[in-house]
Backbone as JSON Lines, residues from 0, in Angstrom:
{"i":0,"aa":"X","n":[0.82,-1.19,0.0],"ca":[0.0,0.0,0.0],"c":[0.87,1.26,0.0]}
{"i":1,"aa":"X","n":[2.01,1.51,0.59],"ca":[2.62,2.32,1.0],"c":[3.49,2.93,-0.48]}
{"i":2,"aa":"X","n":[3.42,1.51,-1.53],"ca":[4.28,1.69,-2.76],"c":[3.21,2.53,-3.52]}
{"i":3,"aa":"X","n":[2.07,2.0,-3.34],"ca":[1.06,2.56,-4.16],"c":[1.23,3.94,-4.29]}
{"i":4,"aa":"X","n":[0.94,4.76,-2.72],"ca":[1.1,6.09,-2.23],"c":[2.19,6.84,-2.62]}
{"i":5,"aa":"X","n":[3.35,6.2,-2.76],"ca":[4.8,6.77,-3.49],"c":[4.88,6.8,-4.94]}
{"i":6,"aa":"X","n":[3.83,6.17,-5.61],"ca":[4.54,6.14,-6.75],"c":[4.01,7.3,-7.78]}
{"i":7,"aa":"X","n":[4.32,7.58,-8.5],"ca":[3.74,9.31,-8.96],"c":[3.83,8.83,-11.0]}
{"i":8,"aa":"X","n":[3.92,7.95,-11.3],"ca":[3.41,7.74,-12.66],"c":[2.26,7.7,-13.23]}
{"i":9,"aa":"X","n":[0.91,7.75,-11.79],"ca":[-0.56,8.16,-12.22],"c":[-0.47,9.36,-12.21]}
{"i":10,"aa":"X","n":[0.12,10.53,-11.59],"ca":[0.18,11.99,-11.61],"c":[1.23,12.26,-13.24]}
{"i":11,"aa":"X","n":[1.9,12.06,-13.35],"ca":[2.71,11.95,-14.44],"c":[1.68,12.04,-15.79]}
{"i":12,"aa":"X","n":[0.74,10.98,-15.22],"ca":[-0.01,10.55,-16.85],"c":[-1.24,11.44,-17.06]}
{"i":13,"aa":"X","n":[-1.91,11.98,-15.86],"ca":[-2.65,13.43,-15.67],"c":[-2.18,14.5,-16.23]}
{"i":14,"aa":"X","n":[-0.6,14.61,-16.27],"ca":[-0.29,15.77,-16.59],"c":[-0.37,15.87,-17.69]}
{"i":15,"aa":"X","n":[0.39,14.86,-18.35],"ca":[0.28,14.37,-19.81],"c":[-1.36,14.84,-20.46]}
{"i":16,"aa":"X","n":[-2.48,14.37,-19.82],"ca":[-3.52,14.51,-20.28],"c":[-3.99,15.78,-20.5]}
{"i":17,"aa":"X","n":[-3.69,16.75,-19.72],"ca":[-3.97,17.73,-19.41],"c":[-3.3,18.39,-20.49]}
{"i":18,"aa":"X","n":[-2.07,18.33,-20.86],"ca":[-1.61,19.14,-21.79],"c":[-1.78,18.58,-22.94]}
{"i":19,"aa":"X","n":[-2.43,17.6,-23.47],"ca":[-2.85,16.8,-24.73],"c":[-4.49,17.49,-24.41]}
{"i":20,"aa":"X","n":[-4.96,17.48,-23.87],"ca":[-6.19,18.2,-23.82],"c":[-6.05,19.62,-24.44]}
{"i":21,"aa":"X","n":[-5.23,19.95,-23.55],"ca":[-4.86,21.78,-24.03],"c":[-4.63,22.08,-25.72]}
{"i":22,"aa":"X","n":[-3.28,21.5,-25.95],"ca":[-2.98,21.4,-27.35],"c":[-4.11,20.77,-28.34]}
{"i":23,"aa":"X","n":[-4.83,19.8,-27.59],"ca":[-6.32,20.19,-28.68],"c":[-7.06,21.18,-28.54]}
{"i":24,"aa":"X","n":[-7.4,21.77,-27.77],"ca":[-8.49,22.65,-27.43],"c":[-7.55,24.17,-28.64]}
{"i":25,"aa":"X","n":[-6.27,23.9,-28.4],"ca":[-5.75,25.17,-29.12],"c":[-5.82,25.26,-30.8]}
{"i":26,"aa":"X","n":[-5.44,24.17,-30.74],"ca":[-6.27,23.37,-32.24],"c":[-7.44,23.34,-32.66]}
{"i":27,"aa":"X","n":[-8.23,23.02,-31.96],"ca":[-9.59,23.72,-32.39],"c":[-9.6,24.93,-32.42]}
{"i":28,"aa":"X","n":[-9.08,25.64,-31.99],"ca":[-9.74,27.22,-32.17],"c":[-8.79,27.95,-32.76]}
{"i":29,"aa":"X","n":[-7.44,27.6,-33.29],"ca":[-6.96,27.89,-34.0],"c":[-7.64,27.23,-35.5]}
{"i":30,"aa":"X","n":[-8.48,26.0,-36.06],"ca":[-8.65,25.45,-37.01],"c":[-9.89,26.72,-37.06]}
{"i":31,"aa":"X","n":[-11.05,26.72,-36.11],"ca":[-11.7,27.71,-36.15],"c":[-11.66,29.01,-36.88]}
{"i":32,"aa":"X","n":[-10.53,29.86,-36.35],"ca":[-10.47,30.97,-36.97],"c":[-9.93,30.62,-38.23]}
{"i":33,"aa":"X","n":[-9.28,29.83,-38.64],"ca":[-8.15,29.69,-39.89],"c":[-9.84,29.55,-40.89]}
{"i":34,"aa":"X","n":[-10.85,28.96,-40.27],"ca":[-12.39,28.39,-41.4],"c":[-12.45,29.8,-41.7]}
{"i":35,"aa":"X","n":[-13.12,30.29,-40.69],"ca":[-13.71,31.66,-40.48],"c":[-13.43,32.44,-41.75]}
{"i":36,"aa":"X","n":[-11.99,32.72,-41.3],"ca":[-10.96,33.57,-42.41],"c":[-10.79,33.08,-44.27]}
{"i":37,"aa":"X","n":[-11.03,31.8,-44.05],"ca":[-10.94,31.0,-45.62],"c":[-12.24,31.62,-46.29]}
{"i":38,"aa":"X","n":[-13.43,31.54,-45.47],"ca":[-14.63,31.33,-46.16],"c":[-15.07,32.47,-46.55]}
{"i":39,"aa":"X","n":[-14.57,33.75,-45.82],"ca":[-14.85,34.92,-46.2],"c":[-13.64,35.33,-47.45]}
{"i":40,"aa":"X","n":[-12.86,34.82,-47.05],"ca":[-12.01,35.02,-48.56],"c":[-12.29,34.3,-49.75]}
{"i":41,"aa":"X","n":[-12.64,32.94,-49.5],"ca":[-13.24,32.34,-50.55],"c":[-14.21,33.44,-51.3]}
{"i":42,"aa":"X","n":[-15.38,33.72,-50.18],"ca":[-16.58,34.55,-51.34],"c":[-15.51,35.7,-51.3]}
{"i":43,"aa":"X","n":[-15.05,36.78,-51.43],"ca":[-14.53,37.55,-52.02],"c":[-13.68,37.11,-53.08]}
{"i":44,"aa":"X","n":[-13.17,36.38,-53.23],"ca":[-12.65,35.89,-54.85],"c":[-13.48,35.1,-55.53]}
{"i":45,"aa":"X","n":[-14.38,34.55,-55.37],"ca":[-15.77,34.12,-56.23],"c":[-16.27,35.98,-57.05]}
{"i":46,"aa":"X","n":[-16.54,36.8,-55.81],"ca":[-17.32,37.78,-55.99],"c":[-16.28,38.73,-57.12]}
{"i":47,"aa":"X","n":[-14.75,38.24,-56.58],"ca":[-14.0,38.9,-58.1],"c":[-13.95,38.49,-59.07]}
{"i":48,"aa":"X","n":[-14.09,37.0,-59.21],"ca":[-14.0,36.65,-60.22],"c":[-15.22,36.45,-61.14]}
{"i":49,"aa":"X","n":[-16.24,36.64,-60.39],"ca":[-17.81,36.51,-61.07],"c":[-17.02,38.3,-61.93]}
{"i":50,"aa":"X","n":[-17.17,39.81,-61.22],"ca":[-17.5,40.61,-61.93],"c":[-16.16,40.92,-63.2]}
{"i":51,"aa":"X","n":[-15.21,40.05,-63.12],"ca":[-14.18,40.08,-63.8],"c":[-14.78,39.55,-65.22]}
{"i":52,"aa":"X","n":[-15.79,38.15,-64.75],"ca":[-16.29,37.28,-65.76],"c":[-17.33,38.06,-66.97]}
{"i":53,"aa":"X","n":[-18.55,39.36,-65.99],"ca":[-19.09,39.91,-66.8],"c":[-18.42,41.27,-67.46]}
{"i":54,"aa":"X","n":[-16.82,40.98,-67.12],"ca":[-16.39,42.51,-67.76],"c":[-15.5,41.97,-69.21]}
{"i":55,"aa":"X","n":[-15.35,40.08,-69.08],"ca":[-14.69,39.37,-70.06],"c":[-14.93,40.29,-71.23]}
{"i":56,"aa":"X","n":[-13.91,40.56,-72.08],"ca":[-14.19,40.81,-73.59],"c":[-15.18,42.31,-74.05]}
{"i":57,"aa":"X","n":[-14.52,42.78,-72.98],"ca":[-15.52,44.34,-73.05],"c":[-14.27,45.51,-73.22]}
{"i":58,"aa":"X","n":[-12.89,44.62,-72.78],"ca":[-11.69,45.88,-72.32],"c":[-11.77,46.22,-70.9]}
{"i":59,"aa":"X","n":[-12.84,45.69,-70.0],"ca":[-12.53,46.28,-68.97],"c":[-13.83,47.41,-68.92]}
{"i":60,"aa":"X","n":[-14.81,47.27,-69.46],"ca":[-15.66,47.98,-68.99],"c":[-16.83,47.87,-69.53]}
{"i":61,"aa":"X","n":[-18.07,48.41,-68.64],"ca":[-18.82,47.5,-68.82],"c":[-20.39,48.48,-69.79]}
{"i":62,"aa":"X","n":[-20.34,47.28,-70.82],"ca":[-21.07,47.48,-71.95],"c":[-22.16,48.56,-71.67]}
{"i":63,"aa":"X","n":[-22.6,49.64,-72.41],"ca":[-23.42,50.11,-72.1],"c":[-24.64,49.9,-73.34]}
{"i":64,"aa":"X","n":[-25.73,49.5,-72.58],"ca":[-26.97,48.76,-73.39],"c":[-27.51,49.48,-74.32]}
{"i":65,"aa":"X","n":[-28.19,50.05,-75.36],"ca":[-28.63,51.29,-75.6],"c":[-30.45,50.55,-75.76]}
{"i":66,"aa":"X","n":[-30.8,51.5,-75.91],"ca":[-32.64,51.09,-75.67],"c":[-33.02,51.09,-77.28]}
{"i":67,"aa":"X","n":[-34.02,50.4,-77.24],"ca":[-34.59,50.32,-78.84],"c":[-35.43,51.75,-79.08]}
């Protein structure tokens, strides 16, 4: 019993846990913001490249319609 009480490789393996806990938790919320940040950049280069698409073959500017 007395070995039991001395021996400190169950505290050892707590600690371990604890900081494998941490380093996920930082990971998640670092993966978090990294989404966040993609997805709003994603639609802003969709949104450039859509008005780039309707300026294709104009020179760069955009057609003006004339009425019948």
């Amino acid at each position: 019993m007395l070995t039991f009480l001395r021996d400190e490789s169950g505290a050892v393996t707590v600690d371990w846990v604890v900081l494998t806990a941490a380093v996920v938790g930082l990971a998640i919320a670092a993966y978090t913001s990294i989404e966040e940040s993609s997805a709003q950049l994603v639609k802003a280069t969709a949104k450039a490249i859509a008005s780039q698409d309707e300026l294709a073959g104009t020179g760069g500017v955009k057609p003006v319609r004339s009425e019948p």
